[in-house]
Amino acid sequence: MNLQNRLAGQVALITGGGGEIGTAIALRLAAEGSAVVLGDLDGAKAEATAARVMAAGGQASAIALDVADPSSCEASVAFALSSFGKLTTLVNVAATVIPDGTVETLTLDLWNKALAVNLTGAFLMCKYAVPHLREAGGGSIINIASQLGHIGVQNRAPYCTTKAALIFLTKILAQDHAPDHIRANSISPGFILTERSSKRVGGKDKARLLNGPRHLLNRPGEPEEIAAGAAFLASADSSFVTGTDLLIDGGYVTFKGRMTPEGKTVMVG
Ligand SMILES: NC(=O)c1ccc[n+]([C@@H]2O[C@H](COP(=O)([O-])OP(=O)(O)OC[C@H]3O[C@@H](n4cnc5c(N)ncnc54)[C@H](O)[C@@H]3O)[C@@H](O)[C@H]2O)c1
């Protein structure tokens, strides 16, 4: 299938665009013809992603962005418009890392930080982007949630709670802005092999061993597999898809057991 021009004429603003999944999404959307604007707390990483997109023949620009800061969110939307003249797609990827802990041990500051970045950040980006998506005649909002917004895990209340809420925010966005021809969907990845996720268990090799078996497909996912879903949700191929959560999780959420080649069921989770 030739997807080279599936997203021609689109302009996508991607938060967390300097991270691994953000970068994979940027490369994929650009390869399909979209211009991409990368925003990241780490401006140098956003610039690096933009450079990779342009080296591959795509159109990109980059800006330092803190999604926890309303004025920075507003400025990033203005920057996207000044870069490419319109906005058709918003991809909220940015999320912060919070240390493990329970409600007893976590500070209120850490809890508030998770809410500010993972949830309010998406709210703010949507707030400033929606008028321009509407002006473009409609568009697509894609929120990167998590399998852990479906199945909670111990010691990660801030992350799991904010991702579950992001899935729900997406459903309401879809309802509120369907009349504007704006579709809103979330993606819930399974364990995706990135530096951020692997650090938690001591590196990518360990993460493969430990987290692979938690999926029916017996392996972690790759950032490019999330990017493929994002490209689908940005494209007209998903023109009748809104208010949904797309699990790209190798079966993590579906089933807590997995059949080994020997026919034994291994319980995971
Ligand atoms: N990797 C996984 O296993 C996995 C699984 C499920 C969901 N996710 C979600 O996918 C997304 C990307 O994860 P990743 O593994 O690529 O992580 P990553 O750390 O590589 O990317 C996250 C990016 O967000 C940026 N960021 C952090 N705070 C920000 C802020 N306040 N404003 C703007 N940018 C900010 C970081 O600088 C980083 O570049 C996250 O939303 C994460 O929760 C990841």
Coordinates of C-alpha atoms and ligand atoms in Angstrom, one line a residue:
M1 CA 0.0 0.0 0.0
N2 CA 1.4 3.4 -0.9
L3 CA 0.7 5.7 2.0
Q4 CA 3.0 8.5 0.8
N5 CA 0.3 11.1 0.4
R6 CA -2.4 9.9 2.8
L7 CA -1.8 12.9 5.0
A8 CA -1.0 15.4 2.4
G9 CA -2.0 19.0 3.3
Q10 CA -2.2 18.2 7.0
V11 CA -0.3 20.1 9.8
A12 CA 0.2 18.1 13.0
L13 CA 1.3 19.6 16.3
I14 CA 2.9 16.8 18.5
T15 CA 3.7 17.4 22.2
G16 CA 6.4 15.3 23.7
G17 CA 7.7 15.4 20.1
G18 CA 11.3 14.9 21.2
G19 CA 10.6 11.6 23.0
E20 CA 10.8 8.2 21.4
I21 CA 7.1 7.6 20.6
G22 CA 6.7 11.3 19.7
T23 CA 9.6 11.0 17.3
A24 CA 8.2 7.8 15.7
I25 CA 4.9 9.5 15.2
A26 CA 6.5 12.6 13.7
L27 CA 8.5 10.5 11.2
R28 CA 5.4 8.4 10.2
L29 CA 3.1 11.4 9.8
A30 CA 5.7 13.3 7.8
A31 CA 6.4 10.2 5.6
E32 CA 2.7 10.2 4.8
G33 CA 2.8 13.9 3.7
S34 CA 1.8 15.8 6.9
A35 CA 3.9 18.8 8.1
V36 CA 4.8 18.3 11.7
V37 CA 5.5 20.7 14.5
L38 CA 7.3 19.2 17.5
G39 CA 6.9 20.7 21.0
D40 CA 8.9 19.3 23.9
L41 CA 10.0 20.4 27.4
D42 CA 13.5 19.6 26.1
G43 CA 13.7 22.0 23.1
A44 CA 16.9 20.4 21.9
K45 CA 15.2 17.0 21.6
A46 CA 12.3 18.6 19.6
E47 CA 14.9 20.2 17.3
A48 CA 16.6 16.9 16.8
T49 CA 13.3 15.2 15.8
A50 CA 12.6 18.1 13.4
A51 CA 16.1 17.6 11.9
R52 CA 15.4 13.8 11.4
V53 CA 12.1 14.6 9.7
M54 CA 13.7 17.1 7.4
A55 CA 16.6 14.8 6.6
A56 CA 14.0 12.2 5.5
G57 CA 12.5 14.8 3.1
G58 CA 9.6 15.9 5.4
Q59 CA 8.5 19.3 6.6
A60 CA 9.0 20.1 10.3
S61 CA 9.6 22.9 12.8
A62 CA 10.3 22.7 16.6
I63 CA 9.6 24.7 19.7
A64 CA 10.3 24.4 23.4
L65 CA 7.0 23.6 25.1
D66 CA 5.9 23.0 28.7
V67 CA 2.4 21.6 28.5
A68 CA 1.9 22.4 32.2
D69 CA 2.1 26.1 31.3
P70 CA -1.0 27.6 29.6
S71 CA 0.9 30.4 27.9
S72 CA 3.5 28.0 26.5
C73 CA 0.6 25.8 25.1
E74 CA -1.0 28.8 23.5
A75 CA 2.4 29.9 22.0
S76 CA 3.0 26.4 20.6
V77 CA -0.3 26.5 18.7
A78 CA 0.5 30.0 17.4
F79 CA 3.9 28.7 16.4
A80 CA 2.4 25.8 14.4
L81 CA 0.1 28.3 12.6
S82 CA 3.0 30.6 11.8
S83 CA 5.1 27.7 10.6
F84 CA 2.6 26.1 8.2
G85 CA -0.5 28.3 8.1
K86 CA -3.0 26.0 9.7
L87 CA -3.6 23.2 12.1
T88 CA -5.4 19.9 11.3
T89 CA -4.0 17.4 13.9
L90 CA -3.1 17.5 17.5
V91 CA -1.2 14.6 19.1
N92 CA -0.8 14.8 22.8
V93 CA 2.2 12.6 23.7
A94 CA 3.9 14.5 26.5
A95 CA 3.9 12.8 29.9
T96 CA 6.0 13.1 33.0
V97 CA 7.8 10.4 35.0
I98 CA 6.7 10.2 38.6
P99 CA 8.6 7.9 41.1
D100 CA 6.7 4.9 42.4
G101 CA 4.8 5.3 45.7
T102 CA 1.5 5.0 47.5
V103 CA -0.8 7.9 48.6
E104 CA 1.1 7.7 51.9
T105 CA 4.5 8.1 50.5
L106 CA 4.0 10.3 47.4
T107 CA 4.0 14.1 48.0
L108 CA 1.2 16.3 46.9
D109 CA 3.6 18.1 44.6
L110 CA 4.3 14.9 42.7
W111 CA 0.6 14.1 42.4
N112 CA -0.1 17.6 41.1
K113 CA 2.7 17.4 38.7
A114 CA 1.3 14.2 37.1
L115 CA -2.1 15.9 36.8
A116 CA -0.6 19.1 35.4
V117 CA 1.4 17.4 32.6
N118 CA -0.4 14.2 31.8
L119 CA -4.0 15.5 32.0
T120 CA -4.3 19.3 32.3
G121 CA -1.6 19.5 29.6
A122 CA -3.8 17.7 27.1
F123 CA -6.8 19.8 28.2
L124 CA -4.8 23.0 27.6
M125 CA -3.4 21.9 24.2
C126 CA -7.0 21.0 23.1
K127 CA -8.3 24.3 24.4
Y128 CA -5.9 26.4 22.2
A129 CA -6.0 24.0 19.3
V130 CA -9.7 23.4 18.8
P131 CA -10.6 26.9 17.4
H132 CA -7.9 26.3 14.7
L133 CA -8.9 22.8 14.0
R134 CA -12.5 24.1 13.5
E135 CA -11.2 26.9 11.3
A136 CA -9.4 24.3 9.1
G137 CA -12.8 22.6 8.5
G138 CA -12.2 19.9 11.1
G139 CA -9.4 17.7 12.2
S140 CA -8.2 14.9 14.5
I141 CA -7.1 15.0 18.1
I142 CA -5.0 11.9 19.2
N143 CA -4.3 11.5 22.9
I144 CA -1.6 9.0 23.9
A145 CA -3.0 7.3 27.0
S146 CA -1.8 3.9 28.3
Q147 CA -2.7 0.3 28.9
L148 CA -2.2 1.4 32.5
G149 CA -5.2 3.6 32.1
H150 CA -7.2 0.3 31.7
I151 CA -5.4 -2.0 34.2
G152 CA -3.9 -0.2 37.2
V153 CA -0.6 -1.4 38.7
Q154 CA 0.6 -1.0 42.3
N155 CA 2.5 2.1 43.3
R156 CA 1.6 4.1 40.2
A157 CA -1.6 5.9 41.2
P158 CA -0.6 9.3 39.6
Y159 CA 0.2 7.7 36.2
C160 CA -2.6 5.2 36.0
T161 CA -5.2 7.8 37.2
T162 CA -4.2 10.5 34.8
K163 CA -4.1 8.1 31.8
A164 CA -7.6 6.7 32.7
A165 CA -8.8 10.2 32.9
L166 CA -7.2 11.1 29.6
I167 CA -9.2 8.3 27.9
F168 CA -12.4 9.7 29.4
L169 CA -11.5 13.3 28.5
T170 CA -11.1 12.1 24.9
K171 CA -14.6 10.7 24.9
I172 CA -16.1 14.0 26.0
L173 CA -13.9 15.9 23.5
A174 CA -15.3 13.7 20.8
Q175 CA -18.9 14.5 21.9
D176 CA -18.3 18.3 22.3
H177 CA -16.6 18.8 19.0
A178 CA -18.3 16.3 16.6
P179 CA -20.3 19.2 15.2
D180 CA -17.0 20.9 14.4
H181 CA -15.9 17.9 12.4
I182 CA -13.2 17.3 14.9
R183 CA -12.6 13.7 15.8
A184 CA -11.0 12.8 19.1
N185 CA -9.5 9.4 19.9
S186 CA -6.9 8.0 22.3
I187 CA -4.3 5.3 21.9
S188 CA -3.4 3.0 24.7
P189 CA 0.0 1.5 24.1
G190 CA 1.1 -1.6 25.8
F191 CA 4.7 -1.7 27.1
I192 CA 6.7 0.0 24.4
L193 CA 10.4 -0.5 24.4
T194 CA 11.8 3.0 25.0
E195 CA 14.5 4.4 27.3
R196 CA 11.9 5.8 29.6
S197 CA 9.9 2.6 30.1
S198 CA 12.9 0.3 30.2
K199 CA 14.8 2.4 32.8
R200 CA 12.2 1.3 35.3
V201 CA 13.3 -2.3 35.1
G202 CA 17.0 -1.8 34.4
G203 CA 17.4 -1.5 30.6
K204 CA 15.9 -2.7 27.3
D205 CA 17.2 -6.3 27.6
K206 CA 15.6 -6.8 31.0
A207 CA 12.5 -5.1 29.8
R208 CA 12.1 -7.5 26.9
L209 CA 12.4 -10.5 29.3
L210 CA 10.2 -9.1 32.1
N211 CA 7.6 -7.2 30.2
G212 CA 7.4 -9.2 27.0
P213 CA 5.4 -12.1 28.6
R214 CA 2.9 -9.7 30.0
H215 CA 1.5 -9.4 26.4
L216 CA -0.4 -12.1 24.5
L217 CA 2.0 -11.6 21.7
N218 CA 4.9 -12.3 24.2
R219 CA 6.9 -9.2 23.4
P220 CA 7.0 -5.5 24.0
G221 CA 5.9 -3.1 21.3
E222 CA 7.9 -0.7 19.3
P223 CA 7.3 3.1 19.0
E224 CA 6.7 2.6 15.2
E225 CA 3.7 0.4 16.1
I226 CA 2.1 3.3 18.0
A227 CA 3.0 5.7 15.1
A228 CA 1.1 3.5 12.7
G229 CA -2.0 3.8 14.8
A230 CA -1.6 7.6 15.1
A231 CA -1.3 7.8 11.3
F232 CA -4.5 5.9 10.9
L233 CA -6.3 8.1 13.4
A234 CA -5.0 11.3 11.6
S235 CA -6.1 10.0 8.2
A236 CA -9.4 9.8 6.4
D237 CA -9.1 6.1 6.7
S238 CA -10.5 6.6 10.3
S239 CA -13.2 9.1 9.1
F240 CA -15.9 7.2 11.0
V241 CA -13.8 6.7 14.2
T242 CA -14.3 9.1 17.1
G243 CA -14.5 8.8 20.9
T244 CA -12.7 5.5 20.9
D245 CA -9.6 4.2 22.6
L246 CA -7.4 2.2 20.3
L247 CA -5.5 -0.4 22.3
I248 CA -2.1 -1.1 20.6
D249 CA -1.0 -3.3 23.4
G250 CA -0.2 -6.8 22.0
G251 CA -3.1 -8.1 24.0
Y252 CA -1.9 -6.8 27.4
V253 CA -5.4 -5.7 28.5
T254 CA -7.4 -8.5 26.9
F255 CA -6.2 -11.5 28.8
K256 CA -4.2 -12.2 31.8
G257 CA -2.9 -15.5 30.6
R258 CA -0.8 -16.5 27.6
M259 CA -0.4 -19.9 26.0
T260 CA 3.2 -21.2 25.7
P261 CA 4.3 -23.1 22.6
E262 CA 4.1 -26.2 24.8
G263 CA 0.4 -25.5 25.4
K264 CA 0.6 -24.3 29.0
T265 CA -1.2 -21.2 30.1
V266 CA 1.1 -18.8 31.9
M267 CA -0.7 -16.2 34.1
V268 CA 0.8 -12.7 33.9
G269 CA 0.2 -9.3 35.3
Ligands
LIG1 N1 6.9 3.6 26.6 C1 5.8 2.9 27.0 O1 5.9 1.7 27.4 C2 4.5 3.6 27.1 C3 3.4 2.8 27.4 C4 2.1 3.4 27.5 C5 2.0 4.8 27.3 N2 3.1 5.5 27.0 C6 2.9 6.9 26.8 O2 3.6 7.3 25.5 C7 4.0 8.6 25.6 C8 5.5 8.7 25.2 O3 6.3 7.8 26.0 P1 7.8 7.5 25.7 O4 8.1 6.2 26.2 O5 8.1 7.9 24.2 O6 8.6 8.6 26.6 P2 9.6 9.7 26.4 O7 10.2 10.1 27.7 O8 10.6 9.3 25.3 O9 8.8 10.9 25.8 C9 8.0 11.8 26.5 C10 8.4 13.2 26.1 O10 7.6 14.1 26.8 C11 8.4 15.2 27.2 N3 7.8 16.0 28.3 C12 7.8 15.7 29.6 N4 7.1 16.6 30.3 C13 6.8 17.6 29.4 C14 6.1 18.8 29.5 N5 5.7 19.3 30.7 N6 5.8 19.5 28.4 C15 6.2 19.0 27.2 N7 6.9 17.9 27.0 C16 7.1 17.2 28.1 C17 9.7 14.6 27.5 O11 10.8 15.6 27.5 C18 9.9 13.5 26.5 O12 10.6 14.0 25.3 C19 3.7 9.1 27.1 O13 2.5 9.7 27.1 C20 3.6 7.8 27.8 O14 2.9 7.9 29.0 C21 4.3 4.9 26.9

